[in-house]
Amino acid sequence: MSRIDEAFADGPAFVPYLAVGDPDYESSKAYVEALARGGADVIELGLPFSEPVAEGPTIQGAVTRALDAGMTPEKFFEFVEELDVDVPLVCMTYYNLIYQFGDNPGPRPFVERAAAAGIEGFVVPDLPAEEADPLREACDDLGLDLVFIVAPTTEGERLQRIMDQVSGYVYVQARLGVTGARDDVSDQTDEALARLEEWGVPKAVGFGIKTGEHAERIVEGGADGIIVGSALVDIVAEGHGEGRPAEDVAADLEAKARELKEGAESGYAQRVPEPEHT
Amino acid sequence: MSTSKFGEYGGQYVPEALMPAIEELEDAYERYVLDNEDGFMDEFRRRLRDFGGRPTPLQHAEQLSERYDAEVYLKREDLVHGGAHKLNNALGQVLLAKYMGKDRIVAETGAGQHGTATAMAAAHLGMPCEIYMGERDINRQRPNVFRMRLNGAEVNTVTVGRGTLKEAINETMRDWATNVEDTHYVIGSIVGPHPFPVMVRDFQSVISEEAREQIRERAGRLPDSVLACAGGGSNTMGAFHEFVGDEEVDLYAVEAGGSSLEVDEKEGVAPNSASLSTGDEGVLHGARTKLLQDSDGQIMESHSVSSGLDYAGVGPELAHLVDEGRVTPVNVDDEGALEAFHRLSQEEGIIPALETAHAFGFAHENPEKLGDVTVINVSGRGDKDLESVIEESAKRDLEAAPDMDVFEGGAGL
């Protein structure tokens, strides 16, 4: 059982995302560590790519700030090595950065470097199952998980193809479109979870989750975890825009993490009745 | 038979939400384009003829022939309705979207020619249409923005990044990912995930189909060379496709050399758009292809005086043909293109698109490469570029440019 599997084994997993290096290297480290203190079970660390086509304006802004501040793949790995957290870390990035790393094109050098730094899995939004074999093989050889996204439009044979490839958890995209915090929770989420009911891999729902209430509803509806990015990146962006000290922003992130984690746990408690005491 | 790869290039690197739409498109491409189901290709060809104004002429260029001591023929895509080859593809895709039952069109545009062609095709076929265009390109190409709006399209300004084609493509992909169930994304070149590169090539290959037949009629033989400018590569592959099997015909893809072929890796800027000549293999906008990127794999901002060539990638099929040695990538810098723009306007009475001017710049700088008979693809007309040309010419001391401050004919202003 991988550490990512373990994170989903006891109750709902809270999986926050931040773009690494946003708005700068040191603040970003404090922010990730704050999420761990706030109850993160797995953390998705975004390695910024210049063309984030699956992201909405919030995360695109984060990626731009991080790149402007000098983030590179090698600095990302150093960041991971320096982090003081005890939760499994997943690298979320686009395929070109994985493909280009090292002297020869191909995913293996990147996966080797990631494994050495302490990364335990990948999410690659522009890599569908059809193109994933080389990365899958490198991940298998090094014992890393490869998480795939299932979209509201994913049905039939495509679901099977993804099921054959996925490990760690499946990232259930709650709605069509790009990432971004929303004020409601989509019915598409319930439909997606119903389609994946038989899968033996944990189902973590992302895209649009903003509050503890959202988290509660989604976990109550059957999700094994929640993935939250834009709502957290918004806190970073606001803090940066207002010029607030990094420790204050970190405290806000920790509080938000706690709200989301508690929401998820509350949803889980409502879903699974407490065992009766005899 | 369709294939998703050209050697190692091509493929389908897109967010999962788009994959079902891509599969649906692949199925529609095979049925309607390859198998002519429901007479799709017959209707496409009829509309290309009646609405689009095809076939376009293959004109013998007398002054150029004399100047270069070669028989120079011009494939006049500037005479297609709308003023560029772009209509061939836009009409094909909007019609296909209609056959597929889609009810909304989105597209990106750089120079505005693809946006104009798509808006025109959408109006012709009664489809609502939204175009994404970078802020910088909107400023460089105002006449085309106006034309799109005249045809009823909404033009959305993209302000992120440098506000050029690359950013407009990202934004259109986001729109498509949000509205994928009822929307078709009309990609403007032979780029993007399969089946776009083969489908766009098929719609554009009418250029070389006609040119091949016309040159045999006119010159009694195949040409020694075919020249076409290359940004994403749609007019390039359109002009080359039917000649690829004719090994004796040299194919020159003329890229934008910009101001230099050197890159500034620290700033992430390539002062050119020569991805075939100088790019490295990578993955962008749905395909593996040659890209302008830094050593980490971050995509570089490209540059060209011609916004239609200003893109960091290129079609995977062209990248493959270059690796195979079948297509020769060459480039012409901003100044060479501007000189060629003025020369062609004065000496042949054709005001070419700035994109096209790169191909003429290459002919001028390398007449020995043309052979005895050459075909140059006039991919579009240059009306849209006049503001850029006035501005860019003023910055340089161009031999061929008219001095707009001096009027020799009379009283002056």
XYZ file of C-alpha atoms in Angstrom:
691
model
C 0.000 0.000 0.000
C 1.482 3.364 -1.025
C 1.484 6.289 1.373
C -1.135 7.915 -0.833
C -3.372 4.840 -0.460
C -2.857 5.035 3.294
C -3.922 8.675 3.332
C -7.311 7.630 1.980
C -7.643 4.538 4.165
C -9.139 6.139 7.283
C -11.912 8.531 6.463
C -12.033 11.304 3.914
C -8.800 12.782 2.594
C -8.301 16.516 2.293
C -6.033 17.222 -0.702
C -5.060 20.896 -1.063
C -3.183 22.335 -4.024
C -0.803 25.271 -4.223
C 1.435 26.447 -7.047
C 5.006 26.125 -5.817
C 6.899 29.414 -5.766
C 3.775 31.606 -5.549
C 4.417 34.426 -4.871
C 8.012 33.545 -3.923
C 10.010 30.526 -2.816
C 10.135 31.107 0.956
C 6.518 32.264 1.413
C 5.343 29.342 -0.671
C 7.141 26.916 1.655
C 5.455 28.484 4.683
C 2.075 28.172 2.929
C 2.477 24.499 2.106
C 3.560 23.747 5.657
C 0.517 25.654 6.949
C -1.746 23.394 4.896
C -0.136 20.353 6.486
C -0.774 21.795 9.941
C -4.370 22.504 8.943
C -5.013 18.820 8.293
C -3.919 18.033 4.730
C -3.732 14.296 4.061
C -2.044 14.597 0.652
C -0.701 17.821 -0.884
C -0.719 18.536 -4.612
C 2.231 20.757 -5.462
C 1.882 22.586 -8.747
C 5.037 22.857 -10.837
C 4.327 25.961 -12.929
C 4.116 25.594 -16.730
C 3.879 28.611 -19.005
C 0.727 27.345 -20.792
C -1.685 26.041 -18.135
C -4.607 25.293 -20.458
C -6.667 23.378 -17.889
C -6.532 26.167 -15.323
C -8.808 29.109 -14.765
C -7.648 32.664 -14.070
C -6.887 32.074 -10.356
C -4.323 29.317 -10.830
C -3.028 30.874 -14.023
C -2.254 33.983 -11.958
C -0.412 31.850 -9.395
C 1.600 30.118 -12.090
C 2.570 33.435 -13.629
C 3.675 34.871 -10.265
C 5.747 31.780 -9.535
C 7.423 31.791 -12.962
C 8.142 35.496 -12.688
C 9.756 34.812 -9.314
C 12.069 32.293 -10.983
C 10.518 28.878 -10.321
C 12.040 26.046 -12.376
C 11.697 22.251 -12.239
C 15.022 21.905 -10.409
C 14.045 24.559 -7.847
C 10.731 22.749 -7.425
C 12.567 19.579 -6.457
C 14.790 21.466 -4.029
C 11.636 22.976 -2.523
C 10.180 19.507 -2.021
C 13.407 18.354 -0.354
C 13.349 21.287 2.043
C 9.680 20.989 3.027
C 8.993 20.096 6.641
C 5.764 18.119 6.236
C 4.792 14.536 6.886
C 2.144 13.917 4.243
C 2.491 12.358 0.796
C 3.239 14.905 -1.938
C 1.890 14.768 -5.471
C 3.404 16.796 -8.305
C 0.835 18.399 -10.588
C 2.236 19.700 -13.836
C 1.957 19.624 -17.625
C 3.584 16.999 -19.762
C 6.139 19.145 -21.568
C 8.046 19.831 -18.342
C 8.108 16.117 -17.549
C 9.114 15.246 -21.092
C 11.936 17.819 -21.325
C 13.683 17.180 -18.023
C 17.214 15.790 -18.245
C 19.451 15.339 -21.234
C 17.161 13.217 -23.411
C 13.455 13.743 -24.053
C 11.202 11.314 -22.189
C 9.600 11.076 -18.750
C 12.061 8.838 -16.901
C 14.672 11.400 -15.729
C 11.906 13.597 -14.317
C 10.292 10.697 -12.474
C 13.656 9.611 -11.066
C 14.428 13.108 -9.832
C 10.925 13.482 -8.380
C 11.190 10.173 -6.546
C 14.569 11.154 -5.132
C 13.112 14.450 -3.888
C 10.231 12.700 -2.135
C 7.349 13.081 -4.591
C 4.979 10.106 -4.421
C 2.654 10.666 -7.348
C 1.730 12.779 -10.364
C -1.302 14.502 -11.826
C -0.774 15.618 -15.430
C -3.846 17.431 -16.774
C -2.832 17.330 -20.447
C -1.858 13.666 -20.498
C -4.830 11.435 -21.287
C -4.602 7.670 -20.718
C -3.877 7.118 -24.441
C -0.529 8.925 -24.233
C 0.453 7.895 -20.730
C 2.296 4.576 -21.198
C 5.871 5.936 -20.982
C 5.099 7.889 -17.800
C 3.093 5.002 -16.344
C 6.015 2.616 -16.857
C 8.500 4.984 -15.226
C 6.113 5.501 -12.286
C 5.625 1.754 -11.861
C 9.378 1.139 -11.875
C 9.974 3.749 -9.199
C 6.875 3.005 -7.115
C 5.073 6.299 -7.765
C 1.336 6.719 -8.281
C -0.166 8.210 -11.433
C -3.459 9.961 -10.806
C -5.866 10.510 -13.697
C -8.701 12.969 -14.039
C -12.181 11.728 -14.865
C -14.310 14.490 -16.384
C -18.112 14.791 -16.507
C -17.791 13.892 -20.196
C -15.809 10.696 -19.532
C -17.974 7.660 -20.161
C -17.984 4.106 -21.521
C -14.715 2.724 -22.883
C -12.779 5.781 -21.757
C -13.631 5.043 -18.141
C -12.232 1.534 -18.539
C -9.062 2.847 -20.178
C -8.479 5.216 -17.269
C -9.303 2.577 -14.675
C -6.568 0.361 -16.164
C -3.983 3.139 -15.755
C -4.870 4.945 -12.545
C -3.298 4.488 -9.133
C -3.283 6.436 -5.859
C -6.623 8.117 -6.371
C -8.842 9.189 -9.225
C -9.331 12.933 -9.576
C -13.034 13.435 -10.203
C -13.574 16.702 -12.056
C -16.749 18.081 -10.506
C -17.840 20.122 -13.496
C -16.933 20.979 -17.051
C -14.537 23.808 -17.632
C -11.345 24.912 -15.982
C -10.287 25.157 -12.342
C -11.756 27.893 -10.165
C -13.669 28.329 -6.921
C -17.471 28.392 -7.295
C -20.362 29.248 -5.044
C -22.314 26.080 -5.589
C -21.677 22.402 -6.036
C -22.525 20.801 -9.344
C -24.954 17.925 -9.887
C -22.328 16.670 -12.312
C -20.367 15.613 -9.213
C -23.013 13.169 -8.026
C -23.356 11.732 -11.507
C -19.609 11.290 -11.826
C -19.352 9.567 -8.458
C -22.194 7.239 -9.404
C -20.361 6.251 -12.595
C -17.233 5.375 -10.606
C -18.983 3.535 -7.808
C -17.449 0.173 -8.630
C -13.874 1.406 -8.874
C -11.493 0.085 -6.266
C -9.494 3.287 -6.143
C -10.271 6.294 -3.899
C -12.316 9.031 -5.542
C -11.226 12.592 -4.793
C -13.433 15.368 -6.108
C -11.994 18.667 -7.306
C -12.876 21.796 -9.381
C -14.882 24.475 -7.641
C -14.774 23.457 -3.958
C -14.532 26.570 -1.832
C -16.009 26.042 1.629
C -16.357 23.529 4.425
C -20.003 23.175 3.427
C -19.062 22.172 -0.105
C -16.594 19.655 1.309
C -19.262 18.240 3.614
C -21.790 17.825 0.839
C -19.354 16.184 -1.535
C -18.044 13.690 0.995
C -21.564 12.933 2.187
C -22.378 12.249 -1.457
C -19.773 9.498 -1.601
C -16.410 11.126 -2.317
C -13.368 9.620 -0.584
C -11.600 12.943 -0.646
C -11.740 16.553 -1.746
C -9.185 18.490 -3.787
C -9.097 22.246 -3.232
C -6.885 24.596 -5.229
C -8.328 27.913 -6.339
C -9.949 28.783 -2.971
C -6.490 28.487 -1.370
C -4.667 30.240 -4.183
C -7.159 33.109 -3.788
C -5.927 33.560 -0.210
C -2.318 33.652 -1.415
C -3.188 36.104 -4.207
C -5.106 38.426 -1.901
C -2.346 38.395 0.686
C 0.219 39.141 -1.995
C -1.917 41.896 -3.493
C -2.397 43.548 -0.112
C 1.250 43.126 0.856
C 0.447 41.176 4.027
C 3.194 39.342 5.950
C 3.631 35.704 4.907
C 2.935 34.405 8.416
C -0.511 36.052 8.433
C -1.367 34.547 5.062
C -0.091 31.190 6.303
C -2.392 31.448 9.323
C -5.357 32.116 7.022
C -4.428 29.130 4.899
C -4.180 26.923 7.958
C -7.619 28.076 9.121
C -9.117 27.496 5.688
C -7.521 24.050 5.545
C -9.035 23.226 8.922
C -12.488 24.377 7.774
C -12.283 22.185 4.674
C -10.944 19.167 6.537
C -13.645 19.469 9.210
C -16.289 19.847 6.525
C -15.084 16.655 4.901
C -15.101 14.800 8.212
C -18.564 16.042 9.035
C -19.812 14.817 5.642
C -18.225 11.459 6.301
C -19.822 11.169 9.739
C -23.229 11.774 8.235
C -22.586 9.170 5.570
C -21.234 6.401 7.797
C -23.273 5.849 10.962
C -21.213 5.576 14.145
C -20.763 1.952 15.184
C -23.200 1.034 17.923
C -21.732 0.535 21.359
C -22.806 -2.584 23.136
C -6.856 5.937 -43.279
C -6.201 8.358 -40.466
C -3.246 8.140 -38.151
C -2.729 10.100 -34.969
C 1.061 10.268 -35.335
C 3.639 11.457 -37.848
C 6.659 9.488 -36.714
C 7.048 10.582 -33.102
C 5.071 13.771 -33.623
C 1.360 14.430 -33.180
C -0.856 12.604 -30.704
C -3.578 13.843 -28.383
C -2.279 15.735 -25.332
C -5.375 17.469 -24.002
C -7.325 17.658 -20.749
C -9.560 14.650 -20.185
C -12.744 16.741 -20.485
C -11.879 17.308 -24.157
C -11.015 13.720 -25.033
C -14.599 12.601 -25.738
C -15.049 15.617 -28.048
C -11.831 14.718 -29.815
C -12.997 11.146 -30.254
C -16.309 12.407 -31.581
C -14.446 14.667 -34.012
C -12.202 11.818 -35.103
C -15.260 9.728 -35.883
C -16.884 12.623 -37.781
C -13.656 13.276 -39.714
C -13.459 9.662 -40.820
C -17.099 9.456 -41.812
C -17.672 12.810 -43.455
C -14.249 13.871 -44.746
C -12.627 10.548 -45.588
C -15.757 8.599 -46.552
C -17.873 11.499 -47.865
C -20.854 10.305 -45.800
C -24.075 12.210 -46.592
C -22.176 13.899 -49.432
C -20.224 16.107 -47.019
C -17.210 16.538 -49.292
C -19.443 17.237 -52.276
C -21.147 20.029 -50.366
C -17.775 21.322 -49.098
C -16.369 21.461 -52.638
C -19.516 23.117 -53.963
C -19.404 25.794 -51.271
C -15.666 26.313 -51.783
C -16.422 26.950 -55.437
C -19.554 29.097 -55.155
C -18.941 30.931 -51.885
C -15.164 30.702 -51.710
C -14.325 31.491 -55.313
C -12.258 28.414 -56.123
C -10.331 27.338 -58.065
C -7.855 30.147 -57.570
C -5.610 31.014 -60.528
C -2.005 29.960 -60.972
C -0.534 33.144 -62.331
C 2.690 33.376 -64.303
C 4.598 36.299 -62.725
C 6.398 38.008 -65.549
C 8.519 40.517 -63.669
C 9.650 37.977 -61.087
C 10.414 35.418 -63.778
C 12.644 37.888 -65.516
C 14.305 39.073 -62.312
C 15.112 35.567 -61.074
C 15.703 33.950 -64.458
C 13.163 31.246 -63.651
C 9.544 30.627 -64.533
C 7.790 31.896 -61.410
C 4.150 30.929 -60.882
C 1.980 32.329 -58.119
C -0.799 30.302 -56.536
C -3.253 33.072 -55.792
C -4.862 32.114 -52.446
C -5.172 35.848 -51.809
C -8.075 35.708 -54.246
C -10.099 33.289 -52.122
C -13.147 34.991 -50.595
C -11.929 36.819 -47.495
C -8.453 37.274 -48.887
C -6.578 34.225 -47.588
C -6.294 30.455 -47.741
C -7.826 30.329 -44.261
C -11.346 30.063 -45.645
C -10.624 26.575 -47.054
C -10.250 25.191 -43.549
C -12.771 27.390 -41.761
C -15.519 26.510 -44.224
C -14.666 22.821 -43.927
C -14.739 22.822 -40.145
C -17.839 24.957 -39.674
C -19.668 22.744 -42.153
C -18.430 19.665 -40.322
C -19.628 21.128 -37.012
C -23.033 21.535 -38.605
C -23.066 17.931 -39.780
C -22.078 16.910 -36.235
C -25.045 18.797 -34.781
C -22.956 21.343 -32.853
C -24.591 24.711 -32.390
C -21.732 27.038 -31.472
C -18.327 27.838 -32.953
C -15.251 29.146 -31.154
C -11.903 29.966 -32.729
C -8.649 31.709 -31.971
C -6.870 34.080 -34.270
C -3.459 35.698 -34.499
C -3.337 37.959 -37.546
C -7.094 37.837 -37.718
C -7.261 35.991 -41.026
C -8.430 32.752 -39.457
C -10.873 34.614 -37.243
C -12.185 36.490 -40.249
C -12.532 33.311 -42.279
C -14.274 31.522 -39.413
C -16.653 34.423 -38.779
C -17.411 34.500 -42.488
C -18.001 30.756 -42.730
C -20.146 30.823 -39.589
C -22.279 33.657 -40.947
C -22.576 31.834 -44.263
C -23.755 28.666 -42.540
C -25.810 30.363 -39.835
C -23.743 29.384 -36.783
C -23.099 31.627 -33.757
C -19.381 32.288 -33.396
C -16.945 33.647 -30.804
C -13.336 34.516 -31.573
C -10.470 34.857 -29.070
C -7.703 37.257 -30.014
C -4.721 38.601 -28.091
C -4.835 42.247 -27.081
C -1.580 42.980 -28.896
C -2.873 41.367 -32.091
C -6.152 43.289 -31.826
C -4.108 46.470 -31.863
C -2.005 45.261 -34.797
C -4.946 44.013 -36.874
C -7.876 46.328 -36.366
C -9.392 45.964 -39.852
C -9.780 42.219 -39.329
C -11.377 42.742 -35.913
C -13.914 44.984 -37.581
C -14.520 42.438 -40.327
C -15.188 39.679 -37.783
C -17.689 41.852 -35.998
C -19.321 42.836 -39.274
C -19.918 39.144 -39.861
C -21.646 38.904 -36.504
C -18.893 37.221 -34.483
C -18.092 38.211 -30.933
C -14.421 39.036 -30.473
C -13.024 38.332 -26.998
C -9.840 40.126 -25.978
C -7.136 37.986 -24.370
C -4.973 40.068 -22.068
C -2.748 37.455 -20.401
C 0.866 36.883 -21.422
C 2.040 38.862 -24.415
C -1.456 38.846 -25.877
C -0.664 36.963 -29.068
C -1.739 33.726 -30.719
C -0.351 31.344 -28.075
C -2.446 32.968 -25.351
C -5.502 33.109 -27.609
C -5.211 29.340 -28.199
C -5.023 28.685 -24.427
C -8.143 30.762 -23.885
C -10.077 29.066 -26.686
C -9.169 25.658 -25.278
C -10.587 26.791 -21.920
C -13.825 27.896 -23.546
C -14.017 24.588 -25.408
C -13.387 22.625 -22.189
C -16.267 24.498 -20.550
C -18.758 24.207 -23.412
C -17.542 21.058 -25.098
C -20.950 19.437 -25.376
C -22.414 21.875 -27.911
C -19.341 23.748 -29.188
C -16.800 23.029 -31.919
C -13.350 24.618 -31.777
C -12.220 25.548 -35.281
C -8.439 25.286 -34.927
C -6.803 27.558 -37.480
C -3.789 25.560 -38.505
C -2.394 22.040 -38.799
C -1.648 22.090 -35.072
C -3.471 20.709 -32.041
C -4.505 17.185 -31.126
C -5.321 14.541 -33.720
C -7.449 14.712 -35.895
C -6.938 18.473 -36.347
C -3.541 18.287 -38.103
C -4.737 15.776 -40.723
C -8.182 17.296 -41.080
C -6.943 20.855 -41.591
C -4.337 19.557 -44.029
C -7.047 17.755 -45.991
C -9.171 20.897 -46.204
C -6.131 22.934 -47.289
C -4.694 20.404 -49.731
C -7.076 21.785 -52.352
C -4.275 24.352 -52.878
C -1.725 21.798 -54.063
C -4.337 19.693 -55.829
C -5.174 22.656 -58.040
C -1.588 23.912 -58.294
C -0.258 20.527 -59.372
C -2.804 20.216 -62.130
C -2.433 23.855 -63.189
C 1.364 23.794 -63.396
C 1.312 20.648 -65.517
C -1.082 22.388 -67.837
C 0.835 25.652 -67.940
C 4.453 24.531 -67.801
C 3.933 21.008 -69.084
C 5.804 19.612 -66.097
C 6.049 19.621 -62.322
C 7.873 22.531 -60.688
C 11.433 22.261 -59.392
C 10.398 23.957 -56.183
C 7.372 25.019 -54.156
C 7.687 27.854 -51.618
C 5.255 28.655 -48.835
C 5.540 30.632 -45.624
C 5.218 28.636 -42.402
C 3.778 29.719 -39.077
C 1.533 26.956 -37.744
C 1.831 25.518 -41.225
C -1.634 25.258 -42.779
C -0.926 27.031 -46.061
C 2.445 25.290 -46.111
C 0.982 21.782 -45.919
C -1.865 22.855 -48.186
C 0.646 23.925 -50.822
C 2.936 20.912 -50.311
C 0.632 17.959 -49.701
C 0.070 16.788 -53.272
C 3.765 17.296 -54.095
C 5.137 15.305 -51.152
C 5.236 12.139 -53.268
C 7.033 13.956 -56.102
C 10.575 13.581 -54.801
C 12.024 15.778 -57.567
C 10.069 18.814 -56.283
C 11.936 20.755 -53.581
C 9.646 21.995 -50.802
C 10.731 25.105 -48.885
C 8.919 26.094 -45.692
C 9.812 29.740 -45.102
C 9.661 30.695 -41.438
C 9.824 34.041 -39.721
C 13.429 34.735 -38.752
C 12.184 37.774 -36.819
C 14.981 40.036 -35.681
C 17.397 37.207 -34.861
C 17.631 33.431 -34.610
C 19.338 33.703 -31.219
C 17.178 33.312 -28.115
C 17.194 35.069 -24.782
C 16.680 32.104 -22.494
C 16.711 34.199 -19.339
C 13.859 36.361 -20.554
C 12.086 33.406 -22.164
C 11.961 35.192 -25.485
C 12.769 33.933 -28.963
C 13.026 36.959 -31.271
C 11.754 34.790 -34.125
C 9.059 32.244 -34.916
C 11.326 29.695 -36.572
C 10.298 26.549 -34.712
C 11.105 24.214 -37.638
C 14.598 25.675 -38.018
C 15.516 26.170 -34.379
C 12.885 24.487 -32.161
C 13.118 21.328 -30.062
C 10.687 18.466 -29.706
C 8.064 18.998 -27.025
C 4.354 18.950 -26.214
C 2.097 21.981 -26.632
C -1.567 22.597 -27.385
C -2.427 18.955 -27.848
C 0.471 17.622 -29.910
C 4.075 16.607 -29.776
C 5.958 18.771 -32.243
C 8.852 21.203 -32.647
C 8.615 24.139 -30.254
C 10.416 27.279 -29.205
C 11.113 26.471 -25.570
C 13.778 26.935 -22.941
C 15.861 24.077 -21.543
C 13.244 23.465 -18.805
C 10.434 23.076 -21.330
C 8.763 26.439 -20.686
C 7.335 27.804 -23.923
C 9.015 30.933 -25.217
C 7.359 34.070 -26.436
C 7.949 34.171 -30.172
C 8.281 37.180 -32.422
C 7.589 38.135 -35.998
C 6.707 41.356 -37.740
C 3.859 39.247 -39.096
C 1.373 38.351 -36.374
C 0.137 35.440 -38.495
C 3.508 33.709 -38.108
C 4.021 34.697 -34.468
C 3.619 31.288 -32.795
C 6.000 29.106 -30.792
C 4.926 25.814 -32.379
C 4.317 24.265 -35.779
C 2.242 21.434 -37.199
C 3.507 17.938 -36.314
C 3.341 16.734 -39.922
C 5.686 19.503 -41.053
C 8.050 18.753 -38.177
C 8.111 15.134 -39.336
C 8.656 16.009 -43.005
C 11.570 18.221 -41.971
C 13.131 15.393 -39.946
C 12.661 13.082 -42.929
C 14.471 15.577 -45.147
C 11.466 15.991 -47.431
C 10.775 19.614 -46.487
C 13.563 22.162 -46.125
C 13.010 24.771 -43.404
C 14.463 28.178 -44.218
C 13.788 31.605 -42.811
C 13.642 35.270 -43.680
C 13.964 38.059 -41.142
C 11.533 40.918 -40.507
C 13.425 43.274 -42.743
C 13.653 40.815 -45.636
C 9.905 40.252 -45.403
C 9.138 43.968 -45.369
C 11.403 44.571 -48.379
C 9.645 41.755 -50.214
C 6.251 43.194 -49.259
C 7.056 46.505 -50.922
C 8.799 44.944 -53.918
C 5.912 42.614 -54.772
C 3.409 45.422 -54.345
C 5.283 47.669 -56.766
C 6.561 45.177 -59.288
C 3.685 42.721 -59.589
C 0.704 44.742 -58.417
C 0.036 42.269 -55.629
C -0.020 43.487 -52.028
C 0.813 40.278 -50.176
C 0.118 39.384 -46.562
C 3.215 39.923 -44.417
C 3.226 36.151 -43.868
C 3.400 35.573 -47.617
C 6.088 38.226 -47.999
C 8.474 35.881 -46.165
C 8.211 33.382 -49.025
C 8.980 36.125 -51.538
C 11.851 37.319 -49.380
C 13.370 33.842 -49.593
C 12.998 33.747 -53.386
C 14.729 37.107 -53.595
C 17.600 36.127 -51.333
C 18.059 32.653 -52.861
C 17.087 32.736 -56.555
C 19.426 29.830 -57.259
C 17.193 27.558 -55.127
C 14.148 28.094 -57.307
C 15.222 25.877 -60.209
C 13.753 26.497 -63.668
C 10.108 26.425 -62.595
C 8.815 27.419 -59.188
C 5.439 27.837 -57.513
C 5.139 30.381 -54.727
C 2.015 30.211 -52.600
C 0.460 33.639 -52.127
C -1.255 32.644 -48.903
C -3.159 35.877 -48.424
C -3.475 39.505 -49.271
C -1.916 42.299 -47.309
C -4.687 44.828 -46.721
C -4.882 43.713 -43.093
C -1.172 44.468 -42.605
C -1.049 48.038 -43.858
C -0.950 49.624 -40.401
C 1.869 47.305 -39.304
C 3.769 47.882 -42.540
C 3.546 51.664 -42.245
C 4.769 51.500 -38.644
C 7.493 48.906 -39.197
C 8.741 50.449 -42.458
C 9.125 53.816 -40.750
C 11.534 52.237 -38.262
C 13.810 51.001 -41.032
C 15.590 52.354 -44.032
C 14.011 50.032 -46.595
C 15.236 50.263 -50.141
C 11.967 49.129 -51.687
C 9.602 51.157 -49.505
C 8.008 54.327 -50.833
C 8.938 57.485 -48.936
C 5.520 58.507 -47.688
C 6.646 62.032 -46.882
C 7.627 62.887 -50.437
C 5.132 63.243 -53.274
C 6.925 63.777 -56.559
C 3.782 64.222 -58.629
C 2.765 67.705 -57.589
C 1.923 70.076 -54.853
C 2.159 67.613 -52.012
C 0.189 67.884 -48.824
